[in-house]
mmCIF file of C-alpha atoms in Angstrom:
data_model
loop_
_atom_site.group_PDB
_atom_site.id
_atom_site.type_symbol
_atom_site.label_atom_id
_atom_site.label_comp_id
_atom_site.label_asym_id
_atom_site.label_seq_id
_atom_site.Cartn_x
_atom_site.Cartn_y
_atom_site.Cartn_z
ATOM 1 C CA MET A 1 -74.033 127.232 176.325
ATOM 2 C CA SER A 2 -73.025 130.063 178.669
ATOM 3 C CA SER A 3 -69.540 130.320 180.142
ATOM 4 C CA LYS A 4 -71.005 130.087 183.664
ATOM 5 C CA LEU A 5 -72.731 126.812 182.829
ATOM 6 C CA LEU A 6 -69.568 125.427 181.259
ATOM 7 C CA LEU A 7 -67.634 126.379 184.397
ATOM 8 C CA LEU A 8 -70.245 124.683 186.581
ATOM 9 C CA LEU A 9 -70.116 121.510 184.499
ATOM 10 C CA SER A 10 -66.312 121.511 184.708
ATOM 11 C CA ILE A 11 -66.443 121.838 188.497
ATOM 12 C CA LEU A 12 -68.990 119.034 188.780
ATOM 13 C CA MET A 13 -66.859 116.742 186.593
ATOM 14 C CA SER A 14 -63.797 117.514 188.726
ATOM 15 C CA ILE A 15 -65.723 116.696 191.889
ATOM 16 C CA GLN A 16 -66.911 113.416 190.348
ATOM 17 C CA LEU A 17 -63.374 112.424 189.350
ATOM 18 C CA LEU A 18 -62.038 113.196 192.810
ATOM 19 C CA ALA A 19 -64.845 111.214 194.390
ATOM 20 C CA SER A 20 -64.031 108.153 192.256
ATOM 21 C CA ALA A 21 -60.270 108.309 192.907
ATOM 22 C CA GLY A 22 -58.733 106.073 195.518
ATOM 23 C CA ASN A 23 -57.250 107.097 198.827
ATOM 24 C CA PHE A 24 -53.991 105.655 200.106
ATOM 25 C CA TYR A 25 -55.152 105.764 203.732
ATOM 26 C CA ARG A 26 -58.181 103.688 202.788
ATOM 27 C CA ASP A 27 -56.771 101.429 200.090
ATOM 28 C CA VAL A 28 -53.212 100.431 201.071
ATOM 29 C CA ASP A 29 -50.910 99.471 203.931
ATOM 30 C CA ILE A 30 -47.264 100.544 204.059
ATOM 31 C CA THR A 31 -45.683 97.186 204.760
ATOM 32 C CA TRP A 32 -41.953 97.809 205.004
ATOM 33 C CA GLY A 33 -39.316 100.527 205.144
ATOM 34 C CA GLU A 34 -39.443 101.657 208.797
ATOM 35 C CA GLY A 35 -40.884 105.089 208.097
ATOM 36 C CA ARG A 36 -39.440 105.511 204.609
ATOM 37 C CA GLY A 37 -42.929 105.309 203.127
ATOM 38 C CA LYS A 38 -45.200 108.266 203.879
ATOM 39 C CA ILE A 39 -48.794 108.989 202.855
ATOM 40 C CA GLN A 40 -49.236 112.606 201.798
ATOM 41 C CA GLU A 41 -51.837 115.135 200.633
ATOM 42 C CA GLY A 42 -54.565 113.765 202.848
ATOM 43 C CA GLY A 43 -54.327 110.320 201.260
ATOM 44 C CA ARG A 44 -54.038 111.441 197.642
ATOM 45 C CA GLY A 45 -50.288 110.819 197.436
ATOM 46 C CA LEU A 46 -47.613 108.518 198.821
ATOM 47 C CA ALA A 47 -43.817 108.852 198.813
ATOM 48 C CA LEU A 48 -41.384 105.935 198.972
ATOM 49 C CA SER A 49 -37.718 106.472 199.762
ATOM 50 C CA LEU A 50 -34.560 104.411 199.542
ATOM 51 C CA ASP A 51 -31.248 104.784 201.370
ATOM 52 C CA LYS A 52 -28.311 102.450 201.904
ATOM 53 C CA LEU A 53 -30.058 100.690 204.801
ATOM 54 C CA SER A 54 -33.447 100.010 203.233
ATOM 55 C CA GLY A 55 -36.035 100.738 200.595
ATOM 56 C CA SER A 56 -39.782 100.835 201.217
ATOM 57 C CA GLY A 57 -43.065 99.553 199.898
ATOM 58 C CA PHE A 58 -46.823 99.227 200.232
ATOM 59 C CA GLN A 59 -49.601 96.870 199.184
ATOM 60 C CA SER A 60 -53.335 97.072 198.669
ATOM 61 C CA LYS A 61 -55.594 96.022 201.503
ATOM 62 C CA ASN A 62 -57.822 94.059 199.132
ATOM 63 C CA GLU A 63 -56.960 91.406 196.600
ATOM 64 C CA PHE A 64 -58.552 91.197 193.166
ATOM 65 C CA LEU A 65 -59.317 88.662 190.455
ATOM 66 C CA PHE A 66 -59.290 90.862 187.317
ATOM 67 C CA GLY A 67 -59.673 94.607 187.023
ATOM 68 C CA ARG A 68 -58.212 97.894 185.832
ATOM 69 C CA PHE A 69 -55.418 99.271 187.991
ATOM 70 C CA ASP A 70 -54.205 102.857 187.475
ATOM 71 C CA MET A 71 -51.324 104.518 189.290
ATOM 72 C CA GLN A 72 -49.723 107.899 188.697
ATOM 73 C CA ILE A 73 -45.984 107.823 189.424
ATOM 74 C CA LYS A 74 -43.173 110.376 189.363
ATOM 75 C CA LEU A 75 -39.911 108.458 189.271
ATOM 76 C CA VAL A 76 -36.579 109.088 191.016
ATOM 77 C CA PRO A 77 -34.914 112.076 189.294
ATOM 78 C CA ARG A 78 -31.380 112.666 188.015
ATOM 79 C CA ASN A 79 -28.902 109.839 188.666
ATOM 80 C CA SER A 80 -31.217 106.973 189.599
ATOM 81 C CA ALA A 81 -28.816 104.186 188.589
ATOM 82 C CA GLY A 82 -29.298 100.987 190.559
ATOM 83 C CA THR A 83 -32.787 101.847 191.792
ATOM 84 C CA VAL A 84 -35.948 99.967 190.882
ATOM 85 C CA THR A 85 -39.403 101.504 191.302
ATOM 86 C CA THR A 86 -42.278 99.062 190.981
ATOM 87 C CA PHE A 87 -46.021 98.809 190.419
ATOM 88 C CA PHE A 88 -47.275 95.252 190.057
ATOM 89 C CA LEU A 89 -49.922 92.685 190.900
ATOM 90 C CA SER A 90 -49.046 89.454 192.657
ATOM 91 C CA SER A 91 -50.490 86.506 194.508
ATOM 92 C CA GLN A 92 -48.476 84.641 197.127
ATOM 93 C CA GLY A 93 -46.685 81.316 197.303
ATOM 94 C CA GLU A 94 -44.247 79.310 195.223
ATOM 95 C CA GLY A 95 -46.700 78.936 192.339
ATOM 96 C CA HIS A 96 -47.749 82.579 192.364
ATOM 97 C CA ASP A 97 -49.089 84.704 189.517
ATOM 98 C CA GLU A 98 -47.665 88.184 188.857
ATOM 99 C CA ILE A 99 -48.051 91.079 186.398
ATOM 100 C CA ASP A 100 -45.139 93.539 186.520
ATOM 101 C CA PHE A 101 -44.270 97.128 185.822
ATOM 102 C CA GLU A 102 -40.673 97.747 186.984
ATOM 103 C CA PHE A 103 -38.870 101.017 186.289
ATOM 104 C CA LEU A 104 -35.104 100.597 186.086
ATOM 105 C CA GLY A 105 -33.149 103.737 186.956
ATOM 106 C CA ASN A 106 -30.257 105.096 184.929
ATOM 107 C CA VAL A 107 -27.474 107.653 185.020
ATOM 108 C CA SER A 108 -28.416 111.285 184.434
ATOM 109 C CA GLY A 109 -29.457 111.995 180.867
ATOM 110 C CA GLN A 110 -30.125 108.343 180.002
ATOM 111 C CA PRO A 111 -33.677 107.002 179.644
ATOM 112 C CA TYR A 112 -35.515 104.910 182.187
ATOM 113 C CA THR A 113 -36.179 101.323 181.156
ATOM 114 C CA VAL A 114 -39.706 100.010 181.727
ATOM 115 C CA HIS A 115 -39.494 96.287 182.436
ATOM 116 C CA THR A 116 -42.696 94.250 182.020
ATOM 117 C CA ASN A 117 -43.246 90.589 182.809
ATOM 118 C CA VAL A 118 -46.037 88.069 183.370
ATOM 119 C CA TYR A 119 -45.750 85.102 185.734
ATOM 120 C CA THR A 120 -48.189 82.213 185.805
ATOM 121 C CA GLN A 121 -47.924 79.487 188.454
ATOM 122 C CA GLY A 122 -44.491 80.762 189.433
ATOM 123 C CA LYS A 123 -43.036 80.797 185.924
ATOM 124 C CA GLY A 124 -42.125 84.040 184.130
ATOM 125 C CA ASN A 125 -39.558 84.536 181.366
ATOM 126 C CA LYS A 126 -42.021 86.733 179.451
ATOM 127 C CA GLU A 127 -40.032 89.970 179.620
ATOM 128 C CA GLN A 128 -40.452 92.952 177.356
ATOM 129 C CA GLN A 129 -38.619 96.230 177.990
ATOM 130 C CA PHE A 130 -39.102 99.756 176.685
ATOM 131 C CA HIS A 131 -37.421 103.138 176.909
ATOM 132 C CA LEU A 132 -39.873 105.848 177.893
ATOM 133 C CA TRP A 133 -40.299 108.590 175.290
ATOM 134 C CA PHE A 134 -40.620 111.348 177.914
ATOM 135 C CA ASP A 135 -38.970 112.377 181.179
ATOM 136 C CA PRO A 136 -40.839 110.334 183.831
ATOM 137 C CA THR A 137 -39.213 112.307 186.639
ATOM 138 C CA ALA A 138 -40.442 115.782 185.662
ATOM 139 C CA ALA A 139 -44.142 115.127 186.244
ATOM 140 C CA PHE A 140 -46.610 112.394 187.135
ATOM 141 C CA HIS A 141 -47.563 109.904 184.429
ATOM 142 C CA THR A 142 -50.257 107.246 184.545
ATOM 143 C CA TYR A 143 -49.338 103.564 184.355
ATOM 144 C CA THR A 144 -52.150 101.049 183.906
ATOM 145 C CA ILE A 145 -52.657 97.297 184.039
ATOM 146 C CA VAL A 146 -55.883 95.985 182.493
ATOM 147 C CA TRP A 147 -56.386 92.324 183.400
ATOM 148 C CA ASN A 148 -59.362 90.278 182.265
ATOM 149 C CA PRO A 149 -59.827 86.589 181.374
ATOM 150 C CA HIS A 150 -58.911 87.270 177.732
ATOM 151 C CA ARG A 151 -55.794 89.424 177.939
ATOM 152 C CA ILE A 152 -53.471 91.659 179.943
ATOM 153 C CA VAL A 153 -52.792 95.142 178.583
ATOM 154 C CA PHE A 154 -50.002 97.417 179.835
ATOM 155 C CA LEU A 155 -50.605 101.129 179.202
ATOM 156 C CA VAL A 156 -48.588 104.311 179.721
ATOM 157 C CA ASP A 157 -50.668 107.499 179.735
ATOM 158 C CA ASN A 158 -53.435 105.383 178.189
ATOM 159 C CA SER A 159 -51.189 104.308 175.290
ATOM 160 C CA PRO A 160 -50.804 100.513 175.046
ATOM 161 C CA ILE A 161 -47.217 99.294 175.135
ATOM 162 C CA ARG A 162 -47.850 95.568 175.471
ATOM 163 C CA VAL A 163 -50.644 93.001 175.160
ATOM 164 C CA PHE A 164 -50.353 89.495 176.628
ATOM 165 C CA ASN A 165 -53.228 87.406 175.312
ATOM 166 C CA ASN A 166 -54.762 84.294 176.833
ATOM 167 C CA HIS A 167 -53.347 81.399 174.775
ATOM 168 C CA GLU A 168 -54.446 78.545 177.019
ATOM 169 C CA SER A 169 -55.879 76.891 173.889
ATOM 170 C CA ILE A 170 -52.307 76.147 172.751
ATOM 171 C CA GLY A 171 -51.026 75.196 176.197
ATOM 172 C CA ILE A 172 -49.708 78.557 177.427
ATOM 173 C CA PRO A 173 -50.685 79.193 181.072
ATOM 174 C CA PHE A 174 -52.551 82.425 181.788
ATOM 175 C CA PRO A 175 -53.107 84.034 185.215
ATOM 176 C CA LYS A 176 -56.823 83.761 185.866
ATOM 177 C CA SER A 177 -57.386 81.706 189.009
ATOM 178 C CA GLN A 178 -55.350 83.403 191.750
ATOM 179 C CA ALA A 179 -56.454 86.690 193.295
ATOM 180 C CA MET A 180 -53.700 89.293 193.475
ATOM 181 C CA LYS A 181 -52.904 92.388 195.495
ATOM 182 C CA VAL A 182 -51.355 95.600 194.192
ATOM 183 C CA TYR A 183 -47.754 96.096 195.301
ATOM 184 C CA CYS A 184 -45.439 99.096 194.922
ATOM 185 C CA SER A 185 -41.881 99.501 196.112
ATOM 186 C CA LEU A 186 -38.586 101.327 195.747
ATOM 187 C CA TRP A 187 -35.472 99.234 196.280
ATOM 188 C CA ASN A 188 -31.834 98.794 195.299
ATOM 189 C CA ALA A 189 -30.924 96.272 192.599
ATOM 190 C CA ASP A 190 -27.631 97.607 191.316
ATOM 191 C CA GLU A 191 -26.333 94.089 190.713
ATOM 192 C CA TRP A 192 -28.536 93.963 187.559
ATOM 193 C CA ALA A 193 -30.855 96.944 187.140
ATOM 194 C CA THR A 194 -28.746 99.497 185.278
ATOM 195 C CA GLN A 195 -26.866 98.516 182.143
ATOM 196 C CA GLY A 196 -26.712 94.915 183.297
ATOM 197 C CA GLY A 197 -25.230 95.861 186.662
ATOM 198 C CA ARG A 198 -22.254 97.739 185.233
ATOM 199 C CA VAL A 199 -23.417 101.000 186.839
ATOM 200 C CA LYS A 200 -23.873 100.964 190.609
ATOM 201 C CA THR A 201 -25.972 103.066 192.948
ATOM 202 C CA ASP A 202 -24.312 106.324 194.047
ATOM 203 C CA TRP A 203 -25.227 106.361 197.737
ATOM 204 C CA ALA A 204 -23.892 109.911 198.088
ATOM 205 C CA LEU A 205 -27.142 110.966 196.368
ATOM 206 C CA ALA A 206 -29.417 109.126 198.826
ATOM 207 C CA PRO A 207 -32.151 109.220 199.891
ATOM 208 C CA PHE A 208 -33.855 108.493 196.585
ATOM 209 C CA THR A 209 -37.590 109.194 196.415
ATOM 210 C CA ALA A 210 -40.405 108.118 194.092
ATOM 211 C CA TYR A 211 -43.897 109.599 194.325
ATOM 212 C CA TYR A 212 -47.232 107.849 193.801
ATOM 213 C CA ARG A 213 -50.565 109.624 193.347
ATOM 214 C CA ASN A 214 -54.214 108.959 192.496
ATOM 215 C CA ILE A 215 -54.378 105.204 192.933
ATOM 216 C CA ASN A 216 -57.503 103.990 191.142
ATOM 217 C CA ILE A 217 -58.654 100.365 191.247
ATOM 218 C CA ASP A 218 -61.762 99.218 189.410
ATOM 219 C CA GLY A 219 -61.747 95.483 189.870
ATOM 220 C CA CYS A 220 -63.322 92.352 191.278
ATOM 221 C CA ALA A 221 -62.357 92.339 194.954
ATOM 222 C CA VAL A 222 -62.106 88.873 196.476
ATOM 223 C CA SER A 223 -62.998 88.189 200.096
ATOM 224 C CA SER A 224 -63.208 84.709 201.639
ATOM 225 C CA GLY A 225 -63.058 83.246 198.157
ATOM 226 C CA THR A 226 -66.013 85.271 196.863
ATOM 227 C CA SER A 227 -65.631 87.828 194.074
ATOM 228 C CA SER A 228 -67.505 91.134 194.126
ATOM 229 C CA CYS A 229 -68.180 90.577 190.412
ATOM 230 C CA LYS A 230 -70.025 87.287 190.859
ATOM 231 C CA SER A 231 -73.359 89.068 190.606
ATOM 232 C CA ILE A 232 -72.634 90.343 187.087
ATOM 233 C CA GLY A 233 -74.658 88.006 184.938
ATOM 234 C CA SER A 234 -75.447 90.030 181.823
ATOM 235 C CA THR A 235 -73.038 91.422 179.251
ATOM 236 C CA ASN A 236 -74.999 94.672 179.511
ATOM 237 C CA ASN A 237 -73.599 95.112 183.017
ATOM 238 C CA LEU A 238 -69.961 94.482 182.141
ATOM 239 C CA LYS A 239 -67.471 97.265 182.745
ATOM 240 C CA PRO A 240 -65.219 98.355 179.859
ATOM 241 C CA TRP A 241 -62.111 96.672 181.293
ATOM 242 C CA GLN A 242 -63.862 93.281 181.389
ATOM 243 C CA THR A 243 -63.965 93.102 177.596
ATOM 244 C CA HIS A 244 -61.056 95.482 176.889
ATOM 245 C CA GLU A 245 -59.275 94.975 173.586
ATOM 246 C CA LEU A 246 -57.416 97.313 171.274
ATOM 247 C CA ASP A 247 -59.243 99.173 168.534
ATOM 248 C CA GLY A 248 -57.538 100.331 165.340
ATOM 249 C CA LYS A 249 -56.100 103.442 166.986
ATOM 250 C CA GLY A 250 -54.799 101.394 169.891
ATOM 251 C CA ARG A 251 -53.168 98.849 167.583
ATOM 252 C CA ASN A 252 -51.453 101.624 165.636
ATOM 253 C CA ARG A 253 -50.185 103.179 168.853
ATOM 254 C CA LEU A 254 -48.917 99.802 170.065
ATOM 255 C CA ARG A 255 -47.051 99.295 166.784
ATOM 256 C CA TRP A 256 -45.448 102.728 167.155
ATOM 257 C CA VAL A 257 -44.325 102.102 170.737
ATOM 258 C CA GLN A 258 -42.943 98.660 169.968
ATOM 259 C CA SER A 259 -41.151 99.724 166.789
ATOM 260 C CA LYS A 260 -39.635 102.895 168.247
ATOM 261 C CA HIS A 261 -39.136 102.205 171.954
ATOM 262 C CA MET A 262 -38.933 98.466 172.643
ATOM 263 C CA VAL A 263 -35.391 97.522 173.686
ATOM 264 C CA TYR A 264 -35.897 93.869 174.662
ATOM 265 C CA ASN A 265 -38.363 91.171 173.643
ATOM 266 C CA TYR A 266 -38.178 87.603 174.925
ATOM 267 C CA CYS A 267 -39.783 86.528 171.669
ATOM 268 C CA ALA A 268 -36.686 87.659 169.760
ATOM 269 C CA ASP A 269 -33.874 86.481 172.084
ATOM 270 C CA SER A 270 -32.530 83.403 170.291
ATOM 271 C CA LYS A 271 -29.385 83.300 172.448
ATOM 272 C CA ARG A 272 -31.488 82.947 175.590
ATOM 273 C CA PHE A 273 -33.953 80.513 174.014
ATOM 274 C CA PRO A 274 -31.892 78.476 171.506
ATOM 275 C CA GLN A 275 -34.446 75.666 171.674
ATOM 276 C CA GLY A 276 -37.039 77.979 170.131
ATOM 277 C CA PHE A 277 -39.507 80.587 171.247
ATOM 278 C CA SER A 278 -42.634 80.042 173.275
ATOM 279 C CA GLU A 279 -45.713 79.247 171.186
ATOM 280 C CA GLU A 280 -47.472 82.545 171.940
ATOM 281 C CA CYS A 281 -44.617 84.372 170.200
ATOM 282 C CA LYS A 282 -45.920 83.004 166.911
ATOM 283 C CA ARG A 283 -49.387 84.434 167.453
ATOM 284 C CA SER A 284 -50.704 87.936 166.887
ATOM 285 C CA ARG A 285 -49.529 90.390 169.532
ATOM 286 C CA PHE A 286 -52.936 92.112 169.451
#
């Protein structure tokens, strides 16, 4: 194949990827922060900032019942202690469902903590935390939530870090009936976020800024109670995320992440749960 043809194919693939990517102007509303959230790069990027008066945040215009949700994020650099940058799905109300990525800042030179959690009908307590194995402030990295009726998979740069399976068969609630929106925010939580609240936010360094780019949502949008995926009746028409599960390579990568970089697991915290661990802790994590 000639070099000119290869170049043409590369350009066409790039155009296709750009065409499929989301646009912040089209897909989200900045909902709080009084100007501290700003859409950039013609809709390709969005910056959230935090100062002593307020943080900022945005949410998707549509809500979804299952899907794949990708977001590229460049986190607050240097001394980010006390700050929390988020990317999560949530419904509304006291008995809400929620699937969380929260990035807990730290002092310069110390790793960010990625905090994950799953709420069903208003109840969480399913936390797992990880230290990132790269500098998440030097460049954009892709964080992904895959949510289908069978499982929830958390991925970082397409590497799985956590799987939360549907264990309704043994009485464990699973979020599958409430549509959720995508939410992102940057806010101060120095009472708990960094080293258990021992390290506070240094406001002399404000404003703090986190950058979001290339939002990509491939999911079942819900409008007036009707899902856009209702028409899918054959397994031949299912999208990959609808049946997503880890293959052998994915399971090996998950084992590596959890053995090398997990720093907290609710399924191993006997002091917090002296009465015993939740039933799903006894099942396969894959």
